[in-house]
Short mmCIF file of C-alpha atoms and ligand atoms in Angstrom, two decimals:
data_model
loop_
_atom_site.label_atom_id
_atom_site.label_comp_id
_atom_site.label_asym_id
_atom_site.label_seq_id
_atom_site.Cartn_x
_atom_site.Cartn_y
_atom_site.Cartn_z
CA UNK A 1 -151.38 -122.28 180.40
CA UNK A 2 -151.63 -123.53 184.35
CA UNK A 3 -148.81 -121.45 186.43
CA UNK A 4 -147.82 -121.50 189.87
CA UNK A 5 -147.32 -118.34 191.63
CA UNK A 6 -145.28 -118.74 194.90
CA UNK A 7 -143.88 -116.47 197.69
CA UNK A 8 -141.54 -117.64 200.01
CA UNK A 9 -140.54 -115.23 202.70
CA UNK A 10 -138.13 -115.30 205.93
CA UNK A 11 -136.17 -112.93 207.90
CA UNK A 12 -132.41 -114.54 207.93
CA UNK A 13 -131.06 -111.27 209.87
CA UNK A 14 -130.40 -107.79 209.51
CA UNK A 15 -128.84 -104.49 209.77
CA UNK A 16 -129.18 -102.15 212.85
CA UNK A 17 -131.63 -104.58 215.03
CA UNK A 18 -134.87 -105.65 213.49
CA UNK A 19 -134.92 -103.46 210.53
CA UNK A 20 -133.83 -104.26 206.99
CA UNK A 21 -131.58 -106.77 205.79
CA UNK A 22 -127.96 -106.43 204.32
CA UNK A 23 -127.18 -105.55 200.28
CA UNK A 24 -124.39 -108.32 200.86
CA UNK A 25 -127.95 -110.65 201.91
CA UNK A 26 -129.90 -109.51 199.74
CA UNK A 27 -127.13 -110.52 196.60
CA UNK A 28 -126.52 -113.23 197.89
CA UNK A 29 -130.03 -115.27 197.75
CA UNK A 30 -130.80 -113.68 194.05
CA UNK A 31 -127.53 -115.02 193.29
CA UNK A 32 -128.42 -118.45 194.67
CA UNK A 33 -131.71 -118.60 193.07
CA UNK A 34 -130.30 -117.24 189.47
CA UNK A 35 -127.88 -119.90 189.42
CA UNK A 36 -129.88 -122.91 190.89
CA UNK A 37 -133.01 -122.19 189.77
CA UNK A 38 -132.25 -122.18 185.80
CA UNK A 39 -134.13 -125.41 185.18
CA UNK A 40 -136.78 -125.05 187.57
CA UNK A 41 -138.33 -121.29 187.52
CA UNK A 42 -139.47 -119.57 184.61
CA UNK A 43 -139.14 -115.81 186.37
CA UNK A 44 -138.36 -114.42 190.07
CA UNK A 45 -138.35 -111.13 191.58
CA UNK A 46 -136.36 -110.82 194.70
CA UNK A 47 -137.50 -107.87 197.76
CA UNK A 48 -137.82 -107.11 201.21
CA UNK A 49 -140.01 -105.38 203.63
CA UNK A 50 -138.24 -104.66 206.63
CA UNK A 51 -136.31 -107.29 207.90
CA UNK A 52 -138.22 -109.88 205.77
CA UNK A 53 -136.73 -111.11 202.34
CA UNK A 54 -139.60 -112.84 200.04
CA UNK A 55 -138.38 -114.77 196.94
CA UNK A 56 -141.38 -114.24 194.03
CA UNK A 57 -141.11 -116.74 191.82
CA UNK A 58 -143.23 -118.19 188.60
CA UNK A 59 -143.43 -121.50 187.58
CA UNK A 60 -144.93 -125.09 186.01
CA UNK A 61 -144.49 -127.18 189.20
CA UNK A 62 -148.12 -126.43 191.43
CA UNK A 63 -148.18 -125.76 194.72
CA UNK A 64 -145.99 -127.32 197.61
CA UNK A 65 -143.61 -128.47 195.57
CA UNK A 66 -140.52 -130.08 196.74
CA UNK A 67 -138.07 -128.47 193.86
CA UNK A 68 -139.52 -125.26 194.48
CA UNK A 69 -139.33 -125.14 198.15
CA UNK A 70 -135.97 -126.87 198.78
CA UNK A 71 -134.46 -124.43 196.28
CA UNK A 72 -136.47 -121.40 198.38
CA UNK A 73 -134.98 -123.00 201.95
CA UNK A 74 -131.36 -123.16 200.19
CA UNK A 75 -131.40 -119.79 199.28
CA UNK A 76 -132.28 -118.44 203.21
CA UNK A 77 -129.29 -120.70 204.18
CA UNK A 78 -127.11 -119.23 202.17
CA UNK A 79 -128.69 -116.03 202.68
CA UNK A 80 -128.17 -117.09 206.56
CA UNK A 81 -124.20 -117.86 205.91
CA UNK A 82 -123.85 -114.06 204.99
CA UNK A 83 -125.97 -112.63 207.52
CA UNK A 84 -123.78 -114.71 210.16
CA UNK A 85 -120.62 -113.48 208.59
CA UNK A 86 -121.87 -110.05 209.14
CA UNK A 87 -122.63 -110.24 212.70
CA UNK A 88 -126.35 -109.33 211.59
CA UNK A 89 -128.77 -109.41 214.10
CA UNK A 90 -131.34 -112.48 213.64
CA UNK A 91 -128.62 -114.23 211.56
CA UNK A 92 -131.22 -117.35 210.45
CA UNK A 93 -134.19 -116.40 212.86
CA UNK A 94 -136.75 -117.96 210.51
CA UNK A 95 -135.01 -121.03 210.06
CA UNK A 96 -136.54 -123.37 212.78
CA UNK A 97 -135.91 -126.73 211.48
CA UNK A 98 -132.67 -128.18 210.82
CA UNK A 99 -133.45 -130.39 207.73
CA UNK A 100 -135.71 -129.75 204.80
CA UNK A 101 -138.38 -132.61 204.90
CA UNK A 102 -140.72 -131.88 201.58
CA UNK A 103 -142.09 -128.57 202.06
CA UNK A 104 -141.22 -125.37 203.86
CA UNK A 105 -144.25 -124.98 205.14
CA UNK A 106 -144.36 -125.07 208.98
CA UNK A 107 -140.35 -125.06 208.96
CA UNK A 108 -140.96 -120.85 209.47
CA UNK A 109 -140.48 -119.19 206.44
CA UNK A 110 -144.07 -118.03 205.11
CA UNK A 111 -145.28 -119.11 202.16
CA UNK A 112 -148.36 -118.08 199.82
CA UNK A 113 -148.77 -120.03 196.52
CA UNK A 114 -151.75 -120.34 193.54
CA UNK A 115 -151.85 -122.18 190.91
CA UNK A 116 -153.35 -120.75 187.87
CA UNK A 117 -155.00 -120.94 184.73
CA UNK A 118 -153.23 -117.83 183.41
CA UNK A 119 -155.49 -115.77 181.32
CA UNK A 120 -155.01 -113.24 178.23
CA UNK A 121 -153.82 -110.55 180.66
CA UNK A 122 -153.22 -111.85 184.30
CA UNK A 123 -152.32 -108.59 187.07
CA UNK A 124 -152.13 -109.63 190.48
CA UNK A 125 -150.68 -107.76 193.26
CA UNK A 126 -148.21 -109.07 195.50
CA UNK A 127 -148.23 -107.61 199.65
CA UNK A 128 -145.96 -108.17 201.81
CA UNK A 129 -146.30 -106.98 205.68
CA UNK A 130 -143.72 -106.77 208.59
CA UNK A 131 -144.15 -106.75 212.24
CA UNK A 132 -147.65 -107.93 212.05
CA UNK A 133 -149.47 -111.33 211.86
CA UNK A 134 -151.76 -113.20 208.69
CA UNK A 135 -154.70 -111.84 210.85
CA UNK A 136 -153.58 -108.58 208.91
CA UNK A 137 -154.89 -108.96 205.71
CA UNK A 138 -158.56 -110.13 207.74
CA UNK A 139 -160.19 -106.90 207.11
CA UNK A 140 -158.86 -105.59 203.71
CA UNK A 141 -159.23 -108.78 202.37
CA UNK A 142 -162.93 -108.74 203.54
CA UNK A 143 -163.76 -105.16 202.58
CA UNK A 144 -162.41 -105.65 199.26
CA UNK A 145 -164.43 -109.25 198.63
CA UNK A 146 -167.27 -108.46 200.47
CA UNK A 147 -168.90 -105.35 200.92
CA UNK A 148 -170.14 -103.22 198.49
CA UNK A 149 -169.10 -100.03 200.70
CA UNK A 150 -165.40 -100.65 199.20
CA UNK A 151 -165.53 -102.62 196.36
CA UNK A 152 -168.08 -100.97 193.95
CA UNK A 153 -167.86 -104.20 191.53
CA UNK A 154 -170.02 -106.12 193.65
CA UNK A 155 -172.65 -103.66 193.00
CA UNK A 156 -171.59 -102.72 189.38
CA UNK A 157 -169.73 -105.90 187.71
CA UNK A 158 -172.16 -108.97 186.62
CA UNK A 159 -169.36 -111.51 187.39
CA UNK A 160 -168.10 -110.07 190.48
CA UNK A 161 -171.61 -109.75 192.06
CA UNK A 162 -171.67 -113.70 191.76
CA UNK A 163 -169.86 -113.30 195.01
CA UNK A 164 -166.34 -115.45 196.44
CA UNK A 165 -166.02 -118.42 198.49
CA UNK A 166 -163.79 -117.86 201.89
CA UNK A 167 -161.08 -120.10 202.69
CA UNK A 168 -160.81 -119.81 206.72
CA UNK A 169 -158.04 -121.09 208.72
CA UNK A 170 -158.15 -121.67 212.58
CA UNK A 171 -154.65 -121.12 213.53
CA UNK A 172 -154.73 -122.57 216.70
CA UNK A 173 -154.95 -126.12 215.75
CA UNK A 174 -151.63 -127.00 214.69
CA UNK A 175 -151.93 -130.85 214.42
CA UNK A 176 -153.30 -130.86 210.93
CA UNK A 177 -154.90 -127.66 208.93
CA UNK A 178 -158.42 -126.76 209.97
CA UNK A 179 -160.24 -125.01 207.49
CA UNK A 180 -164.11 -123.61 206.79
CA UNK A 181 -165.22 -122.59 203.11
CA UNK A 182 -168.21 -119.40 203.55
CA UNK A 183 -169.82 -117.90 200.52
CA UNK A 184 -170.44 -114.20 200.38
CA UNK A 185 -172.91 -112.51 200.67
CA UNK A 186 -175.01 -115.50 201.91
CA UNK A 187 -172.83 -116.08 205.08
CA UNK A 188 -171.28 -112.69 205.54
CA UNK A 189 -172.37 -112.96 208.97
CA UNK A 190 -170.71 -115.91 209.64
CA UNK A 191 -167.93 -115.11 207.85
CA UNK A 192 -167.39 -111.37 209.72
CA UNK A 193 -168.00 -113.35 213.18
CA UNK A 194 -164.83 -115.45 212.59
CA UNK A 195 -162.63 -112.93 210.66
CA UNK A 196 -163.12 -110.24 213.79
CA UNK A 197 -160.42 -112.51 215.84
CA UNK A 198 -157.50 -111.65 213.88
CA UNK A 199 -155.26 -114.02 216.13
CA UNK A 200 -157.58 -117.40 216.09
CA UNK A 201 -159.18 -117.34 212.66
CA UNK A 202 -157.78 -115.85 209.01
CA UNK A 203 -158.49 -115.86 205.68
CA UNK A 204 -155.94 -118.44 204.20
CA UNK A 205 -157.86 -118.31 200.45
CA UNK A 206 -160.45 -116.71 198.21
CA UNK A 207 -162.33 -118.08 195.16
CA UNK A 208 -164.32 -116.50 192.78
CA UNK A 209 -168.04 -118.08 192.19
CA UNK A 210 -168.17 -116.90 188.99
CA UNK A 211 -165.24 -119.12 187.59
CA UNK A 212 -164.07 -121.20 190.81
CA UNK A 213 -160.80 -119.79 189.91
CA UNK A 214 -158.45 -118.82 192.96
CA UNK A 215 -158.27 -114.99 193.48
CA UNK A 216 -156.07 -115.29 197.08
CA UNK A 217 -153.59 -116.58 199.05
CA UNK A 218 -152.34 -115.65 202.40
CA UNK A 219 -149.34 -117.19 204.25
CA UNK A 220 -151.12 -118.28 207.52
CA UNK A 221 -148.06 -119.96 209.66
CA UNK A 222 -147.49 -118.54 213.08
CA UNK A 223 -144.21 -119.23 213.88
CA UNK A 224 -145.45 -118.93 217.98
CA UNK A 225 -147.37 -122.27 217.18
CA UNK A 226 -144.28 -124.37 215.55
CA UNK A 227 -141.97 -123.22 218.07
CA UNK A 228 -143.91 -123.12 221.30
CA UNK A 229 -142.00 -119.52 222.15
CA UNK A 230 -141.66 -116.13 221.01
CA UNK A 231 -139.49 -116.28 217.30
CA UNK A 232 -140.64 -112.79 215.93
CA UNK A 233 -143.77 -112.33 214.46
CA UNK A 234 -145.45 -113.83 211.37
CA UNK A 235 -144.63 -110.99 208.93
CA UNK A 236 -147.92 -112.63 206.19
CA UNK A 237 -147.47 -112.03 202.42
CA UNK A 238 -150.54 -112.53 200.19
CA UNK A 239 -151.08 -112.71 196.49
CA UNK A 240 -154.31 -111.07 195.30
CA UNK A 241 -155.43 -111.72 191.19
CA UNK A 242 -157.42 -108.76 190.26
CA UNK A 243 -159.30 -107.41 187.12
CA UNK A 244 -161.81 -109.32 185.26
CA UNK A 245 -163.38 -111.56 187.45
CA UNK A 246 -161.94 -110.51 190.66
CA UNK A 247 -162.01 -107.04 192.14
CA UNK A 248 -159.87 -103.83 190.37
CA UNK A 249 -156.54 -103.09 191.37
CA UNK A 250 -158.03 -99.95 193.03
CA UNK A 251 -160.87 -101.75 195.07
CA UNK A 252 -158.13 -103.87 196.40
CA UNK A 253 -156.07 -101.54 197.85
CA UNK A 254 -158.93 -98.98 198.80
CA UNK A 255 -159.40 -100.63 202.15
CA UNK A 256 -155.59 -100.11 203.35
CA UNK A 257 -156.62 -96.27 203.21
CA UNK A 258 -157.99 -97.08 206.74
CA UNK A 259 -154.81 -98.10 208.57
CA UNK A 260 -156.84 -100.32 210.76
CA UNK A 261 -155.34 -101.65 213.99
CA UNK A 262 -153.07 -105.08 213.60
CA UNK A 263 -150.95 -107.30 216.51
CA UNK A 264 -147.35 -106.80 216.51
CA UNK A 265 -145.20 -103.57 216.47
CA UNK A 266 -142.82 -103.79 218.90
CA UNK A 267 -141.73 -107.33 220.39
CA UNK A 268 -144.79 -108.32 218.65
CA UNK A 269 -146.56 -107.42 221.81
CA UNK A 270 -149.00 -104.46 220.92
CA UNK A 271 -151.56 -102.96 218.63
CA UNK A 272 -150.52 -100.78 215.90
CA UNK A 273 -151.98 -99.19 212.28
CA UNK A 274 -151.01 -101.26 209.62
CA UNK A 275 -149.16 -98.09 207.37
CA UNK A 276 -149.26 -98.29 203.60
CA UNK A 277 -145.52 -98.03 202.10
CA UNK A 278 -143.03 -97.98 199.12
CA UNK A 279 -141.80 -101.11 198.47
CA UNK A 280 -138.54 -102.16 200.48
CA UNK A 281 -139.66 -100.15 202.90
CA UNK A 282 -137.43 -100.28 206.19
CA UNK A 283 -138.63 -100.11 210.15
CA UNK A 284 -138.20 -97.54 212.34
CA UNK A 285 -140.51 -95.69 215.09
CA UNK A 286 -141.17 -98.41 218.15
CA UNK A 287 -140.03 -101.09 216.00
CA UNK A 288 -143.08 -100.08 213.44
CA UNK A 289 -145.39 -98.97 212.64
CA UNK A 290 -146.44 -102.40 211.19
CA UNK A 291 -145.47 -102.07 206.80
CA UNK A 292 -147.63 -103.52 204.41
CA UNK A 293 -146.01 -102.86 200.79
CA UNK A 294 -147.84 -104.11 197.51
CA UNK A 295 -146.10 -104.68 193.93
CA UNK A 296 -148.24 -105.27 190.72
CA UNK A 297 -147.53 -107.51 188.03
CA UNK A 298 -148.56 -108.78 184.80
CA UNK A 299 -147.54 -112.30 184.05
CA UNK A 300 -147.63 -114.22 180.50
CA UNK A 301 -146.32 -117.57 180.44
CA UNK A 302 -144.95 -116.61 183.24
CA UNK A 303 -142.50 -114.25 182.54
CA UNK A 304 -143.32 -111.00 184.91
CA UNK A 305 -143.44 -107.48 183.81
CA UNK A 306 -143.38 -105.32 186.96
CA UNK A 307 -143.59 -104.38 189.82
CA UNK A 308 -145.81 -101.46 189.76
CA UNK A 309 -145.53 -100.10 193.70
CA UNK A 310 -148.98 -99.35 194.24
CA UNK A 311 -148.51 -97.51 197.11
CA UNK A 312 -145.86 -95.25 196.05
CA UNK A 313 -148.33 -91.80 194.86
CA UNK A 314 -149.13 -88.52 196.37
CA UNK A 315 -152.36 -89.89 197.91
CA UNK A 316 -151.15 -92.02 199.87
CA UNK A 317 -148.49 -89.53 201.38
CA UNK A 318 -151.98 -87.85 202.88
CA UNK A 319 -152.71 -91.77 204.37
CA UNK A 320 -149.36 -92.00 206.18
CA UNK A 321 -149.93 -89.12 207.69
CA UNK A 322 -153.01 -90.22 209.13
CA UNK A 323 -151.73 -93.27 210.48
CA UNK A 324 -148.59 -92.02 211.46
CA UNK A 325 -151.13 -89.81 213.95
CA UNK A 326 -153.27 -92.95 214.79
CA UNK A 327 -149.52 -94.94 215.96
CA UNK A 328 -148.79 -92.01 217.99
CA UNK A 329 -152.29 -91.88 219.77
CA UNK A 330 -152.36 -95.32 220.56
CA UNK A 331 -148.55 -95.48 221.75
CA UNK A 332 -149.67 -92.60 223.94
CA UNK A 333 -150.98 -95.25 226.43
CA UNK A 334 -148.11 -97.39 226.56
CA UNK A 335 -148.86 -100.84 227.45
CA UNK A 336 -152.44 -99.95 229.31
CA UNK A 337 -155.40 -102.08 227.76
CA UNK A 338 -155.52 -102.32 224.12
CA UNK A 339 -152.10 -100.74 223.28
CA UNK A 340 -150.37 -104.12 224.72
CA UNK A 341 -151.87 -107.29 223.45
CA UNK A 342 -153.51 -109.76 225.82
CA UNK A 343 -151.43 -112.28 227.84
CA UNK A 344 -152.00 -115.28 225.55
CA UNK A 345 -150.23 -112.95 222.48
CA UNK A 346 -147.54 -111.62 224.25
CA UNK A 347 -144.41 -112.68 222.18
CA UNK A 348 -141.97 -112.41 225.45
CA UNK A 349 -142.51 -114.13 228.61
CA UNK A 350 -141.91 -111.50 230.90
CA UNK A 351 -144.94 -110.31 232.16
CA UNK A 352 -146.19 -114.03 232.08
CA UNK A 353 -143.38 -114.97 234.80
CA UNK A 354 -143.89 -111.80 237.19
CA UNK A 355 -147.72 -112.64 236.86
CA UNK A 356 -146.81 -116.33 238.13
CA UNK A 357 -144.53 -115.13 240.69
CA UNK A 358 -147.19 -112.49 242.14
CA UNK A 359 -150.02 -115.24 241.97
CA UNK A 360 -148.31 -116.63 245.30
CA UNK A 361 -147.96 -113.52 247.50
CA UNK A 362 -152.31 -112.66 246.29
CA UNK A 363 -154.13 -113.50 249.49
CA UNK A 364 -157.88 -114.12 250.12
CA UNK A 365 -159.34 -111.38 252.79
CA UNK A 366 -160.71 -113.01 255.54
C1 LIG B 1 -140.94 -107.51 216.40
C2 LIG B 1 -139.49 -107.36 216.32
C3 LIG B 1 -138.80 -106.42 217.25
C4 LIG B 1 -138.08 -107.17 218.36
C5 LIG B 1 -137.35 -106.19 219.29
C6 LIG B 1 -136.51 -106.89 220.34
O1 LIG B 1 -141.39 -108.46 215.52
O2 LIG B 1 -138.85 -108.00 215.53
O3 LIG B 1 -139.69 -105.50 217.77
O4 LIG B 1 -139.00 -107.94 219.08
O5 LIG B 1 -136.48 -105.39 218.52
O6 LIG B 1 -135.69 -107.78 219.71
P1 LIG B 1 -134.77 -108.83 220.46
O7 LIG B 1 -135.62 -109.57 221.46
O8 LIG B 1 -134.31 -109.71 219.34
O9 LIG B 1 -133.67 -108.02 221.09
MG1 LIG B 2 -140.10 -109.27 210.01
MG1 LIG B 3 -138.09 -110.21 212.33
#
């Protein structure tokens, strides 16, 4: 049976600054999807991540379709309406276009979709991450593909040794999608040389060579590039298929044990240790750390059982810790070098303007 898997995520406003939405919100949009999507999903499971809400949602229709997405960009207005009765903060922030036109895609909610030929048993993991960008999910995504150091199926599993195709995106062009396909292992080289800049290039999908079936999809909008100015941060979800074919559950999630360094955190300006946590996690310490949370499912003609929080267990208590040490060593130096991001990322214009005004009073010595 072919199934579509989508995710459509936006933050629409919430409580206390940029931290979780309302229960009001969150009622509100499951409400709006239960009664208008009757004839059009087969399942949906409703979450947030910090301030983020993300719609999961199964269905017959393929990717980028209409139905699907009008029905997604509904349910963040009415969501919205709520949030702006509320006085919550953001009240619609990831709405940037006034009319739906198609798709939701480069309108600013995220969106991550597959389409799939479901098998006997189909797990997949869904992650969401706030206050970080898609370049996020660059290095687990790789580790857990690619490299035999984490992912002891490409050493020990006859299909997954085959190796997967890379689906990279350069974000930067935002006239019309540019995209590279790079086997592994053959171009790993090429592949790691384009996945290091976490802000130009990231992995928007990964296939398996053993099948050609789709094992990922990463929301890759930056809402910087469709609205020329700082709107928040990209807040990426992903959906990962695993077992079988594709990597374990556990090899999937073993790189996130490093808590490896990610754009955003406060104003969406600085460098901060992407933290493992329970799902609906909330925000807290300098407007971070940056959250990634992951929920497991099965689905079977696409009804879901789940989720399974796969980060919620004693081991990864001993994790937080350790990134809750690197965030405070890092914040230790403020906004000096790599604790700020570079001029070109800098989500407010502040220290753009006072550059521009200095630039006139720097003289040449004579
Ligand atoms: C980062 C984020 C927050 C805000 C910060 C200031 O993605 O959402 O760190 O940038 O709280 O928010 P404003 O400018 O809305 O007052
Ligand atoms: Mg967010
Ligand atoms: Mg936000």
């Amino acid at each position: 049976m072919k199934i579509t898997l989508s995710v459509l995520k936006a933050d629409i406003g919430s409580v206390g600054g940029h931290l979780r939405p309302s229960q009001a919100l969150l009622d509100e949009v499951k409400d709006f999807i239960r009664e208008n999507g009757r004839n059009l999903l087969i399942d949906y499971y409703l979450s947030f991540t910090g301030d983020d809400i993300a719609i999961l949602c199964t269905h017959e229709k393929g990717v980028l379709n209409p139905e699907i997405h009008k029905l997604a960009w509904e349910a963040f207005l009415a969501g919205t309406a709520v949030a702006k009765k509320q006085g919550l903060y953001g009240a619609g922030q990831d709405l940037l276009k006034d009319s739906f036109s198609g798709n939701i895609k480069g309108m600013g909610p995220a969106v991550a979709e597959i389409e799939i030929n479901e098998r006997p048993s189909e797990p997949f993991i869904f992650f969401a991450a706030d206050k970080t960008d898609p370049g996020a999910y660059n290095l687990p995504l790789y580790l857990a593909f690619a490299d035999p150091m984490y992912s002891s199926g490409l050493l020990l599993s006859p299909k997954i040794s085959q190796g997967f195709t890379f689906r990279i995106i350069d974000v930067a062009h935002t006239e019309k999608d540019k995209i590279i396909d790079l086997n592994a292992p053959e171009d790993l080289y090429d592949i790691a040389t384009l996945l290091r800049d976490t802000e130009r290039y990231c992995i928007e999908s990964i296939f398996a060579r053993s099948n050609g079936e789709q094992a990922v999809s990463v929301s890759t909008t930056r809402l910087h590039n469709i609205a020329g100015k700082y709107t928040g941060k990209d807040d990426p979800v992903a959906l990962v298929r695993v077992q079988g074919d594709f990597p374990a559950t556990g090899e999937i999630l073993a790189p996130f044990e490093i808590g490896h360094y990610v754009a955003g955190f406060m104003r969406g300006s600085h460098n901060g240790p992407l933290m493992p946590c329970r799902l609906n996690t909330t925000i807290s310490y300098f407007d971070g750390p940056p959250v990634v949370t992951g929920a497991a499912f099965c689905v079977k003609e696409g009804k879901l059982t789940g989720p399974v929080d796969v980060f919620d267990h004693p081991y990864w208590e001993y994790v937080r810790t350790k990134i809750a040490e690197k965030a405070a060593l890092i914040r230790r130096q403020g906004f000096f070098g790599p604790a700020m991001l570079p001029w070109s990322e800098l989500e407010y214009g502040g220290v753009v303007e006072r550059i521009k005004k200095l630039e006139k009073r720097f003289r040449f010595r004579e």
